[in-house]
Amino acid sequence: MNRRKFMAETLAAGAAVSIASAPANGSKAKFVKILGISCSPREGKTTATAVKAALDAAKRVDRRIEVELIDLGGLEISGWSGGAKATEGRQIRDDFDLILPKLRDPNVGGWIIGSPVYFRSMSALCKVFLERCAVLRKPKLLLADTAVGVLSVGAFRNGGQELVIEQIQSVLLCHEMMIVGGKPGAHQGATLWNFANDDITKDEFGMDTARKLGIRVAEATLRLVPK
Ligand SMILES: Cc1cc2nc3c(=O)[nH]c(=O)nc-3n(C[C@H](O)[C@H](O)[C@H](O)COP(=O)(O)O)c2cc1C
């Protein structure tokens, strides 16, 4: 079964895409969800692992927090094409449709988004995903006041991770999202170095920044959601 088919069937069954966990207190009533979005075309690799680490740290902050990873790896998503205004709603049919309901979930109060560094820029997949999120701006800014933190993974220690974080943050400002960095040591977001043949857990410093990002996003999310 290919990834697209798997996603379609999983969604049809009403299940989560990759990880979804119930609130730690077992209650279904008062919870807020933090979505992690991994924008590497390589499913389950270093970016996804880093985003998952951030989500795990976020979840440990408070029992009201639920997390879910959306791994864009293996999905086919096109960028915005001409002929329709970005405000006219859904424009093309592709795998973006599979994740759109998750992005529109009213329980979502926070995002953690990660991209690999590709030539000192965000990945093309990250860019097309962000372009397609234009549909979340009308009829109202659905992502406004959603806390969001950004991480980036590169193969070099100074490979452009901070540039990628800033590029993504610039886009998110157009949604009036509430951009946060991480706890001290990761103020700009999480920066990871893939030096050990795709085993990103070997980058202890970088993994620590991912956890610090997750904690800060969780704190901000709890402040921003109505009590
Ligand atoms: C087309 C391409 C360009 C890349 N450019 C950079 C770069 O400019 N700086 C860097 O540090 N790493 C660069 N890398 C390496 C990736 O950022 C790195 O392998 C990352 O861990 C990949 O993320 P993933 O494991 O989630 O796919 C590049 C990789 C590719 C495929």
PDB file of N, CA, C and O in Angstrom, residues 35-73:
ATOM      1  N   LEU A  35      -0.265  20.309  16.725  1.00  0.00           N
ATOM      2  CA  LEU A  35       0.087  19.563  15.518  1.00  0.00           C
ATOM      3  C   LEU A  35       1.572  19.725  15.228  1.00  0.00           C
ATOM      4  O   LEU A  35       2.108  20.837  15.295  1.00  0.00           O
ATOM      5  N   GLY A  36       2.227  18.635  14.904  1.00  0.00           N
ATOM      6  CA  GLY A  36       3.590  18.698  14.390  1.00  0.00           C
ATOM      7  C   GLY A  36       3.545  18.414  12.904  1.00  0.00           C
ATOM      8  O   GLY A  36       2.878  17.473  12.468  1.00  0.00           O
ATOM      9  N   ILE A  37       4.223  19.243  12.114  1.00  0.00           N
ATOM     10  CA  ILE A  37       4.199  19.061  10.663  1.00  0.00           C
ATOM     11  C   ILE A  37       5.638  18.922  10.167  1.00  0.00           C
ATOM     12  O   ILE A  37       6.438  19.850  10.313  1.00  0.00           O
ATOM     13  N   SER A  38       5.936  17.750   9.651  1.00  0.00           N
ATOM     14  CA  SER A  38       7.279  17.492   9.136  1.00  0.00           C
ATOM     15  C   SER A  38       7.279  17.661   7.628  1.00  0.00           C
ATOM     16  O   SER A  38       6.544  16.974   6.918  1.00  0.00           O
ATOM     17  N   CYS A  39       8.114  18.554   7.136  1.00  0.00           N
ATOM     18  CA  CYS A  39       8.077  18.930   5.720  1.00  0.00           C
ATOM     19  C   CYS A  39       9.268  18.373   4.934  1.00  0.00           C
ATOM     20  O   CYS A  39       9.757  19.009   4.010  1.00  0.00           O
ATOM     21  N   SER A  40       9.715  17.192   5.316  1.00  0.00           N
ATOM     22  CA  SER A  40      10.712  16.516   4.479  1.00  0.00           C
ATOM     23  C   SER A  40      10.004  15.529   3.571  1.00  0.00           C
ATOM     24  O   SER A  40       9.095  14.827   4.018  1.00  0.00           O
ATOM     25  N   PRO A  41      10.430  15.427   2.308  1.00  0.00           N
ATOM     26  CA  PRO A  41       9.848  14.388   1.449  1.00  0.00           C
ATOM     27  C   PRO A  41      10.225  12.989   1.908  1.00  0.00           C
ATOM     28  O   PRO A  41       9.627  12.013   1.450  1.00  0.00           O
ATOM     29  N   ARG A  42      11.202  12.876   2.799  1.00  0.00           N
ATOM     30  CA  ARG A  42      11.619  11.553   3.290  1.00  0.00           C
ATOM     31  C   ARG A  42      10.853  11.247   4.582  1.00  0.00           C
ATOM     32  O   ARG A  42      11.158  11.770   5.663  1.00  0.00           O
ATOM     33  N   GLU A  43       9.876  10.403   4.445  1.00  0.00           N
ATOM     34  CA  GLU A  43       9.000  10.077   5.569  1.00  0.00           C
ATOM     35  C   GLU A  43       9.799   9.449   6.721  1.00  0.00           C
ATOM     36  O   GLU A  43      10.619   8.544   6.508  1.00  0.00           O
ATOM     37  N   GLY A  44       9.550   9.918   7.920  1.00  0.00           N
ATOM     38  CA  GLY A  44      10.113   9.288   9.109  1.00  0.00           C
ATOM     39  C   GLY A  44      11.606   9.499   9.313  1.00  0.00           C
ATOM     40  O   GLY A  44      12.213   8.824  10.139  1.00  0.00           O
ATOM     41  N   LYS A  45      12.188  10.422   8.599  1.00  0.00           N
ATOM     42  CA  LYS A  45      13.638  10.635   8.728  1.00  0.00           C
ATOM     43  C   LYS A  45      13.922  11.724   9.775  1.00  0.00           C
ATOM     44  O   LYS A  45      13.187  11.886  10.735  1.00  0.00           O
ATOM     45  N   THR A  46      15.012  12.454   9.577  1.00  0.00           N
ATOM     46  CA  THR A  46      15.506  13.295  10.672  1.00  0.00           C
ATOM     47  C   THR A  46      14.529  14.413  11.061  1.00  0.00           C
ATOM     48  O   THR A  46      14.362  14.701  12.250  1.00  0.00           O
ATOM     49  N   THR A  47      13.896  15.020  10.080  1.00  0.00           N
ATOM     50  CA  THR A  47      12.977  16.123  10.407  1.00  0.00           C
ATOM     51  C   THR A  47      11.779  15.593  11.192  1.00  0.00           C
ATOM     52  O   THR A  47      11.381  16.179  12.212  1.00  0.00           O
ATOM     53  N   ALA A  48      11.238  14.481  10.730  1.00  0.00           N
ATOM     54  CA  ALA A  48      10.086  13.896  11.436  1.00  0.00           C
ATOM     55  C   ALA A  48      10.478  13.487  12.862  1.00  0.00           C
ATOM     56  O   ALA A  48       9.701  13.688  13.807  1.00  0.00           O
ATOM     57  N   THR A  49      11.660  12.940  13.015  1.00  0.00           N
ATOM     58  CA  THR A  49      12.107  12.523  14.347  1.00  0.00           C
ATOM     59  C   THR A  49      12.247  13.738  15.273  1.00  0.00           C
ATOM     60  O   THR A  49      11.855  13.696  16.451  1.00  0.00           O
ATOM     61  N   ALA A  50      12.778  14.813  14.725  1.00  0.00           N
ATOM     62  CA  ALA A  50      12.943  16.024  15.535  1.00  0.00           C
ATOM     63  C   ALA A  50      11.592  16.629  15.913  1.00  0.00           C
ATOM     64  O   ALA A  50      11.381  17.049  17.061  1.00  0.00           O
ATOM     65  N   VAL A  51      10.674  16.661  14.965  1.00  0.00           N
ATOM     66  CA  VAL A  51       9.339  17.210  15.273  1.00  0.00           C
ATOM     67  C   VAL A  51       8.655  16.342  16.326  1.00  0.00           C
ATOM     68  O   VAL A  51       8.021  16.849  17.264  1.00  0.00           O
ATOM     69  N   LYS A  52       8.820  15.039  16.199  1.00  0.00           N
ATOM     70  CA  LYS A  52       8.198  14.142  17.176  1.00  0.00           C
ATOM     71  C   LYS A  52       8.792  14.370  18.581  1.00  0.00           C
ATOM     72  O   LYS A  52       8.072  14.360  19.580  1.00  0.00           O
ATOM     73  N   ALA A  53      10.096  14.611  18.643  1.00  0.00           N
ATOM     74  CA  ALA A  53      10.724  14.888  19.946  1.00  0.00           C
ATOM     75  C   ALA A  53      10.149  16.168  20.555  1.00  0.00           C
ATOM     76  O   ALA A  53       9.903  16.240  21.776  1.00  0.00           O
ATOM     77  N   ALA A  54       9.937  17.155  19.707  1.00  0.00           N
ATOM     78  CA  ALA A  54       9.343  18.409  20.194  1.00  0.00           C
ATOM     79  C   ALA A  54       7.918  18.170  20.692  1.00  0.00           C
ATOM     80  O   ALA A  54       7.511  18.683  21.748  1.00  0.00           O
ATOM     81  N   LEU A  55       7.167  17.377  19.948  1.00  0.00           N
ATOM     82  CA  LEU A  55       5.788  17.068  20.357  1.00  0.00           C
ATOM     83  C   LEU A  55       5.766  16.310  21.686  1.00  0.00           C
ATOM     84  O   LEU A  55       4.937  16.580  22.567  1.00  0.00           O
ATOM     85  N   ASP A  56       6.659  15.346  21.817  1.00  0.00           N
ATOM     86  CA  ASP A  56       6.707  14.556  23.061  1.00  0.00           C
ATOM     87  C   ASP A  56       6.986  15.469  24.257  1.00  0.00           C
ATOM     88  O   ASP A  56       6.398  15.312  25.326  1.00  0.00           O
ATOM     89  N   ALA A  57       7.904  16.418  24.057  1.00  0.00           N
ATOM     90  CA  ALA A  57       8.218  17.357  25.145  1.00  0.00           C
ATOM     91  C   ALA A  57       7.024  18.252  25.435  1.00  0.00           C
ATOM     92  O   ALA A  57       6.722  18.556  26.606  1.00  0.00           O
ATOM     93  N   ALA A  58       6.326  18.657  24.397  1.00  0.00           N
ATOM     94  CA  ALA A  58       5.139  19.507  24.575  1.00  0.00           C
ATOM     95  C   ALA A  58       4.071  18.766  25.376  1.00  0.00           C
ATOM     96  O   ALA A  58       3.449  19.320  26.282  1.00  0.00           O
ATOM     97  N   LYS A  59       3.904  17.521  25.057  1.00  0.00           N
ATOM     98  CA  LYS A  59       2.856  16.736  25.725  1.00  0.00           C
ATOM     99  C   LYS A  59       3.137  16.587  27.220  1.00  0.00           C
ATOM    100  O   LYS A  59       2.224  16.558  28.034  1.00  0.00           O
ATOM    101  N   ARG A  60       4.418  16.495  27.556  1.00  0.00           N
ATOM    102  CA  ARG A  60       4.776  16.320  28.970  1.00  0.00           C
ATOM    103  C   ARG A  60       4.542  17.579  29.796  1.00  0.00           C
ATOM    104  O   ARG A  60       4.552  17.534  31.022  1.00  0.00           O
ATOM    105  N   VAL A  61       4.307  18.712  29.149  1.00  0.00           N
ATOM    106  CA  VAL A  61       4.134  19.968  29.888  1.00  0.00           C
ATOM    107  C   VAL A  61       2.835  19.975  30.685  1.00  0.00           C
ATOM    108  O   VAL A  61       2.793  20.467  31.809  1.00  0.00           O
ATOM    109  N   ASP A  62       1.790  19.428  30.099  1.00  0.00           N
ATOM    110  CA  ASP A  62       0.488  19.527  30.768  1.00  0.00           C
ATOM    111  C   ASP A  62      -0.428  18.417  30.259  1.00  0.00           C
ATOM    112  O   ASP A  62      -0.399  18.080  29.070  1.00  0.00           O
ATOM    113  N   ARG A  63      -1.225  17.901  31.162  1.00  0.00           N
ATOM    114  CA  ARG A  63      -2.070  16.766  30.770  1.00  0.00           C
ATOM    115  C   ARG A  63      -3.191  17.158  29.813  1.00  0.00           C
ATOM    116  O   ARG A  63      -3.835  16.295  29.230  1.00  0.00           O
ATOM    117  N   ARG A  64      -3.433  18.466  29.648  1.00  0.00           N
ATOM    118  CA  ARG A  64      -4.466  18.879  28.693  1.00  0.00           C
ATOM    119  C   ARG A  64      -3.967  18.837  27.252  1.00  0.00           C
ATOM    120  O   ARG A  64      -4.738  19.032  26.319  1.00  0.00           O
ATOM    121  N   ILE A  65      -2.681  18.604  27.071  1.00  0.00           N
ATOM    122  CA  ILE A  65      -2.119  18.679  25.717  1.00  0.00           C
ATOM    123  C   ILE A  65      -2.135  17.319  25.020  1.00  0.00           C
ATOM    124  O   ILE A  65      -1.656  16.322  25.543  1.00  0.00           O
ATOM    125  N   GLU A  66      -2.690  17.360  23.829  1.00  0.00           N
ATOM    126  CA  GLU A  66      -2.710  16.197  22.938  1.00  0.00           C
ATOM    127  C   GLU A  66      -1.837  16.547  21.737  1.00  0.00           C
ATOM    128  O   GLU A  66      -1.791  17.715  21.338  1.00  0.00           O
ATOM    129  N   VAL A  67      -1.152  15.567  21.190  1.00  0.00           N
ATOM    130  CA  VAL A  67      -0.263  15.881  20.064  1.00  0.00           C
ATOM    131  C   VAL A  67      -0.530  14.954  18.889  1.00  0.00           C
ATOM    132  O   VAL A  67      -1.002  13.830  19.067  1.00  0.00           O
ATOM    133  N   GLU A  68      -0.197  15.457  17.730  1.00  0.00           N
ATOM    134  CA  GLU A  68      -0.328  14.636  16.531  1.00  0.00           C
ATOM    135  C   GLU A  68       0.702  15.061  15.502  1.00  0.00           C
ATOM    136  O   GLU A  68       0.873  16.255  15.240  1.00  0.00           O
ATOM    137  N   LEU A  69       1.365  14.086  14.936  1.00  0.00           N
ATOM    138  CA  LEU A  69       2.355  14.359  13.889  1.00  0.00           C
ATOM    139  C   LEU A  69       1.741  14.163  12.514  1.00  0.00           C
ATOM    140  O   LEU A  69       1.122  13.127  12.244  1.00  0.00           O
ATOM    141  N   ILE A  70       1.905  15.152  11.669  1.00  0.00           N
ATOM    142  CA  ILE A  70       1.557  15.008  10.256  1.00  0.00           C
ATOM    143  C   ILE A  70       2.869  14.981   9.488  1.00  0.00           C
ATOM    144  O   ILE A  70       3.585  15.982   9.427  1.00  0.00           O
ATOM    145  N   ASP A  71       3.184  13.829   8.962  1.00  0.00           N
ATOM    146  CA  ASP A  71       4.430  13.658   8.215  1.00  0.00           C
ATOM    147  C   ASP A  71       4.100  13.786   6.729  1.00  0.00           C
ATOM    148  O   ASP A  71       3.402  12.938   6.163  1.00  0.00           O
ATOM    149  N   LEU A  72       4.575  14.852   6.120  1.00  0.00           N
ATOM    150  CA  LEU A  72       4.253  15.082   4.706  1.00  0.00           C
ATOM    151  C   LEU A  72       5.070  14.196   3.760  1.00  0.00           C
ATOM    152  O   LEU A  72       4.823  14.179   2.557  1.00  0.00           O
ATOM    153  N   GLY A  73       6.020  13.470   4.329  1.00  0.00           N
ATOM    154  CA  GLY A  73       6.859  12.601   3.499  1.00  0.00           C
ATOM    155  C   GLY A  73       6.025  11.592   2.729  1.00  0.00           C
ATOM    156  O   GLY A  73       5.184  10.918   3.315  1.00  0.00           O
TER     157      GLY A  73
END
